[in-house]
Tab-separated table of C-alpha atoms and ligand atoms in Angstrom:
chain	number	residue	atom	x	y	z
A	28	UNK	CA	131.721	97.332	123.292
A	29	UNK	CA	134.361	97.013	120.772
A	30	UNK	CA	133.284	97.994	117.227
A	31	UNK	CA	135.924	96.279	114.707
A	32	UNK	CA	137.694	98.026	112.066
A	33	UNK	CA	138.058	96.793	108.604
A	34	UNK	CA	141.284	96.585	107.316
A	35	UNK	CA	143.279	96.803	103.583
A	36	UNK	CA	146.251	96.911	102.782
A	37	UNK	CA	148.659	95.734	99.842
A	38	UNK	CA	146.727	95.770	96.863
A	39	UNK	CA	148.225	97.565	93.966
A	40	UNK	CA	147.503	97.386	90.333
A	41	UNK	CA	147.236	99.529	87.261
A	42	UNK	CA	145.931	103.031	89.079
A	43	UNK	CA	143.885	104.517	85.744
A	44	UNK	CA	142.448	101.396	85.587
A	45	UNK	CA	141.211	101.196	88.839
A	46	UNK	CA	140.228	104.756	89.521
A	47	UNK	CA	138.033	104.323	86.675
A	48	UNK	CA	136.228	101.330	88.173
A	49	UNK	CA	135.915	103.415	90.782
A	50	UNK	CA	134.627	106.636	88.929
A	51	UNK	CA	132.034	103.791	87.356
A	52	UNK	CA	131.135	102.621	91.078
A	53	UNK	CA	130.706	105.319	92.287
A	54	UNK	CA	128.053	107.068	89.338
A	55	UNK	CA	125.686	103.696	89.586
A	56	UNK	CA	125.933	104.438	93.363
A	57	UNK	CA	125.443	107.579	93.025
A	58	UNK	CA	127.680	108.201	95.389
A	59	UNK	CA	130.897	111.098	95.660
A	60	UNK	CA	133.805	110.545	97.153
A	61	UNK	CA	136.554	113.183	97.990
A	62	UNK	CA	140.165	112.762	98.974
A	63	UNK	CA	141.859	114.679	101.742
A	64	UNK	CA	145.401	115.305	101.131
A	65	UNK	CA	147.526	117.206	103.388
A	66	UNK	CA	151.304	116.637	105.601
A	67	UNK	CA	151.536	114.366	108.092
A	68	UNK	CA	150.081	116.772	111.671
A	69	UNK	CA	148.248	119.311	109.169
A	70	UNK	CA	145.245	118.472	111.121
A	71	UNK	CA	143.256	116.142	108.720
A	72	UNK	CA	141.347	113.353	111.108
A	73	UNK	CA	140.863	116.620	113.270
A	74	UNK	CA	138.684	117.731	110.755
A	75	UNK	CA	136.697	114.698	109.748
A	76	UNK	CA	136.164	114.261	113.383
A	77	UNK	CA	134.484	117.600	113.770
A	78	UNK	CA	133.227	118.467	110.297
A	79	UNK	CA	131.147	115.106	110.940
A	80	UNK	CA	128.116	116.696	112.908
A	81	UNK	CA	127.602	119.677	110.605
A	82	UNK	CA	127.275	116.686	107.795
A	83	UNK	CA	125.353	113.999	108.986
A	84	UNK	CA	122.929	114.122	108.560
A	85	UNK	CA	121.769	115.253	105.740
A	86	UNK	CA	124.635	113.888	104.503
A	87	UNK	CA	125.512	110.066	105.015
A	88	UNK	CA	128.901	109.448	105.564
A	89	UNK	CA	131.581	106.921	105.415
A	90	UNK	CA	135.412	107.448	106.282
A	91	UNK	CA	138.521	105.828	104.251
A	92	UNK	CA	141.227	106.195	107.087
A	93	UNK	CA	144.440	106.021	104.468
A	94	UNK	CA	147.692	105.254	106.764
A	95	UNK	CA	151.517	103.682	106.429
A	96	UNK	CA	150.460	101.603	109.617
A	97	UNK	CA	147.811	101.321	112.880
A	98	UNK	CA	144.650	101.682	112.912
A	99	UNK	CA	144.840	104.734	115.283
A	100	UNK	CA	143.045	107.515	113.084
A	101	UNK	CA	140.112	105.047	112.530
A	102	UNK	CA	139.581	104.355	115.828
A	103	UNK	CA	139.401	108.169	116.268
A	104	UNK	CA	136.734	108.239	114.466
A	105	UNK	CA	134.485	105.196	115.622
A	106	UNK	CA	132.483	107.364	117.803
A	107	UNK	CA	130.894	109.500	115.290
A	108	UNK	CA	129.047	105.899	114.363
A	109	UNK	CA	129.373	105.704	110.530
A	110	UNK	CA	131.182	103.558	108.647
A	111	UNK	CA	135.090	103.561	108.931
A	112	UNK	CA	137.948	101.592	107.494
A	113	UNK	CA	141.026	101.494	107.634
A	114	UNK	CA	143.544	101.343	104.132
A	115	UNK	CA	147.312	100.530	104.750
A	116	UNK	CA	150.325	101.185	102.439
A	117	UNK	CA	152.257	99.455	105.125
A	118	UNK	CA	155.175	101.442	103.378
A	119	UNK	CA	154.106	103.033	100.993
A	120	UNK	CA	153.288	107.049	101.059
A	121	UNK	CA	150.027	107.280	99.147
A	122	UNK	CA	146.754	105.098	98.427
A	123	UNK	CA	146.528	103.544	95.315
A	124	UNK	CA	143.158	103.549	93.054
A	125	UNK	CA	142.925	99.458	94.033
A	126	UNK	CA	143.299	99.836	97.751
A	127	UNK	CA	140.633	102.252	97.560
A	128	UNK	CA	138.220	100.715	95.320
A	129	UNK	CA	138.509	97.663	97.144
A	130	UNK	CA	137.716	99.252	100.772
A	131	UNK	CA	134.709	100.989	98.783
A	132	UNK	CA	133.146	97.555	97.381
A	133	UNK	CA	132.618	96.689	101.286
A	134	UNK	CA	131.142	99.638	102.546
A	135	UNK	CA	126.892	100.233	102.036
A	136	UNK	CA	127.446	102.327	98.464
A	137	UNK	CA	123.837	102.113	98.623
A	138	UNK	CA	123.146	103.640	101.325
A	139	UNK	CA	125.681	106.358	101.616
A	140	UNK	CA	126.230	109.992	99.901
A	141	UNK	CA	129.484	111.001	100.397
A	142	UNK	CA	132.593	109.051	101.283
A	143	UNK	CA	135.761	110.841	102.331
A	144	UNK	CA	139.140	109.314	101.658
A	145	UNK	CA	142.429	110.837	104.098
A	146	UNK	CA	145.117	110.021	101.912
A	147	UNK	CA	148.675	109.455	103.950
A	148	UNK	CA	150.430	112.716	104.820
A	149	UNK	CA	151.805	113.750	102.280
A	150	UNK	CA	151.665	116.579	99.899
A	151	UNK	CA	153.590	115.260	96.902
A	152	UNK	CA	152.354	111.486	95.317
A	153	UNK	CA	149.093	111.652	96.478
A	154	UNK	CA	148.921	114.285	94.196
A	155	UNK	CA	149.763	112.757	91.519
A	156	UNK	CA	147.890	108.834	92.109
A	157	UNK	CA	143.985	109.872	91.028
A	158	UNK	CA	142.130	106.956	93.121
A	159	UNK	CA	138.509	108.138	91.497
A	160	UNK	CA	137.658	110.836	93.657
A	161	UNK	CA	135.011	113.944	92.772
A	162	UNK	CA	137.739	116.269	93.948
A	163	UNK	CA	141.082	116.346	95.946
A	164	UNK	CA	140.664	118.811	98.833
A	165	UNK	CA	144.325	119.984	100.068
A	166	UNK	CA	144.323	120.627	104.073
A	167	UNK	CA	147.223	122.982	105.518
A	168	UNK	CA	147.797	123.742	109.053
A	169	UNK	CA	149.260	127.197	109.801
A	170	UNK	CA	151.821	125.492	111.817
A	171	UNK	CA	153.749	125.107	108.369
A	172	UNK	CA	155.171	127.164	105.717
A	173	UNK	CA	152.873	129.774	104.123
A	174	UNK	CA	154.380	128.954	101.016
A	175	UNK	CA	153.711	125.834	100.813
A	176	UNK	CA	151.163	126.202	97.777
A	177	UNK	CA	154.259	127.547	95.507
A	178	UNK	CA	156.211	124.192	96.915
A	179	UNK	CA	153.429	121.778	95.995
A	180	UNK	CA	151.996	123.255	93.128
A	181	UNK	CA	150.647	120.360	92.266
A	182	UNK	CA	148.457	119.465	94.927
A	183	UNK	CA	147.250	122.829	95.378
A	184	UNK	CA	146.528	123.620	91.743
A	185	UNK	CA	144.373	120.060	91.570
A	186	UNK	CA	142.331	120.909	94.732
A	187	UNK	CA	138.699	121.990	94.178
A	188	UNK	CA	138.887	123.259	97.866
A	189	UNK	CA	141.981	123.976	100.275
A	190	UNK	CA	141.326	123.846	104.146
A	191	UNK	CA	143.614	126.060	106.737
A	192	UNK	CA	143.295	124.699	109.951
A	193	UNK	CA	144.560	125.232	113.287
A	194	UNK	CA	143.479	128.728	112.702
A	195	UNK	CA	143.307	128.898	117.023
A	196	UNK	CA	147.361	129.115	116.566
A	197	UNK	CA	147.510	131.962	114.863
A	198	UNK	CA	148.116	134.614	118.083
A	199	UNK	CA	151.422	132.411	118.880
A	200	UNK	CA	153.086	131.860	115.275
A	201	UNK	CA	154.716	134.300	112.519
A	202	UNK	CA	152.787	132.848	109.666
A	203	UNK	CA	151.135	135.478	107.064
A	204	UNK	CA	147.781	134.672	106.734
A	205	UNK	CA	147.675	136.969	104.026
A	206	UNK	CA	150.751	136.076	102.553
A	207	UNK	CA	149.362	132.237	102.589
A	208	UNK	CA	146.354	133.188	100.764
A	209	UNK	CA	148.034	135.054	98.196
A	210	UNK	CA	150.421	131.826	97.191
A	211	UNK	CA	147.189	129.688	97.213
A	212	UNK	CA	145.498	131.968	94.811
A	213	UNK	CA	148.868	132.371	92.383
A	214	UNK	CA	148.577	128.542	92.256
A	215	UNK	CA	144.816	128.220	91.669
A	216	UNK	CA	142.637	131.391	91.709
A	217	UNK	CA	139.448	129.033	91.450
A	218	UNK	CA	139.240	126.950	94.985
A	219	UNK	CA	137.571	128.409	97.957
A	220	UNK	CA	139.632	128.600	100.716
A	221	UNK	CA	138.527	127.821	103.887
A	222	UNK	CA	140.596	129.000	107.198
A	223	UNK	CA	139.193	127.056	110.137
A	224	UNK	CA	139.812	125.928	113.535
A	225	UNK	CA	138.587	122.357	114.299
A	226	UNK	CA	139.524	123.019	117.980
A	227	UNK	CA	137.163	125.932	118.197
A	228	UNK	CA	135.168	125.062	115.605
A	229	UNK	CA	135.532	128.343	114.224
A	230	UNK	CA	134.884	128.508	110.270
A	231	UNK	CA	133.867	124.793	110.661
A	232	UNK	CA	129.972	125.807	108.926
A	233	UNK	CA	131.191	127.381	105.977
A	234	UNK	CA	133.257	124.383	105.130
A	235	UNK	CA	130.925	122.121	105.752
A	236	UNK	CA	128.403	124.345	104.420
A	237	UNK	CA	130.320	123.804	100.666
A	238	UNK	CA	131.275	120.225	101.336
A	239	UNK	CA	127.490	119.687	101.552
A	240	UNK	CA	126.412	121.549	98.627
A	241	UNK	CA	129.238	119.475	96.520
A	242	UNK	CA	128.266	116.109	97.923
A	243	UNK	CA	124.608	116.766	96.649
B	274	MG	MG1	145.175	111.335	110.205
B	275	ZN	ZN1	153.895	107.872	97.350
């Protein structure tokens, strides 16, 4: 049984414009949408993949896979059985408002409360393109830099929540925890943090335990 994957790709336009379609979608729908933004590894389909069953339900669910090319993270997620497409920049290394928008026109608005866009890895321009999400989370692996909040200030200051993962790793690496945290909170002293493990599934419920409360 083959399940077949929407697919998008090239549509750009004025981004304000479209995000606020979107933000105007969305409201009648009554529906939020979040976008996960985070490097290329940090561990972000990881986390849909196992966030997913702590969600749904209450929660109903629907995945915007956002990639340069394949359609590899959405299949990744086709077992979990709710609605997944896939958005391609075919290049480009964000999604734009009209990409998104588009995608969200086609899934069941209706029907669904939450819908949660993975922006392409990257912690820089899909900063800065708003595609008419709630809130931007910002996902970090401790496989990179603990600095990485003073880096991408931008990203980090805009987040409403900011995900560690790979928190498994920890034993093995010379990362700071500590020191992490403290660059997250010099950048924005407001987000929860959540430090997680999506292989263990360790600090998986308080996540989802917020991510619930927010898609209410
Ligand atoms: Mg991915
Ligand atoms: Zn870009």
């Amino acid at each position: 049984m083959k399940k077949e994957i929407k697919v998008y790709r090239d549509l750009m336009g004025a981004n304000e414009e479209w995000a606020q379609k979107t933000r105007v979608l969305l409201q009648e729908k009554k529906t939020i949408m979040i976008n996960l933004i985070g490097s290329p590894g940090a561990g972000k389909t990881a986390l849909l993949e196992k966030s997913h069953t702590l969600l749904a339900p209450p929660l109903r669910l629907a995945v915007l896979e956002g990639d340069v090319e394949t359609t590899k993270d959405a299949e990744r997620l086709l077992p979990l059985n709710i609605p997944v497409s896939q958005l391609l920049t075919g290049g480009a290394c964000h999604l734009e408002a009209k990409l998104v928008h588009y995608a969200l026109l086609d899934l069941p608005l209706d029907n669904l409360d939450l819908v949660i866009v993975e922006n392409v890895g990257n912690l820089v321009c899909p900063a800065e393109f708003d595609i008419g999400e709630k809130a931007k989370i910002a996902v970090l692996s401790v496989t990179e830099g603990e600095d990485k909040a003073l880096k991408y200030p931008l990203l980090f200051r805009e987040a409403q929540a900011v995900v560690i993962t790979k928190k498994d790793l920890l034993p093995y690496l010379p990362f700071r925890l500590d020191a992490c945290l403290e660059a997250v909170k010099q950048i924005n002293s407001q987000a929860p943090v959540f430090v997680l493990s999506s292989l263990t599934g360790e600090g998986l419920d308080a996540w989802a335990g917020w991510l619930k409360e927010f898609g209410h």
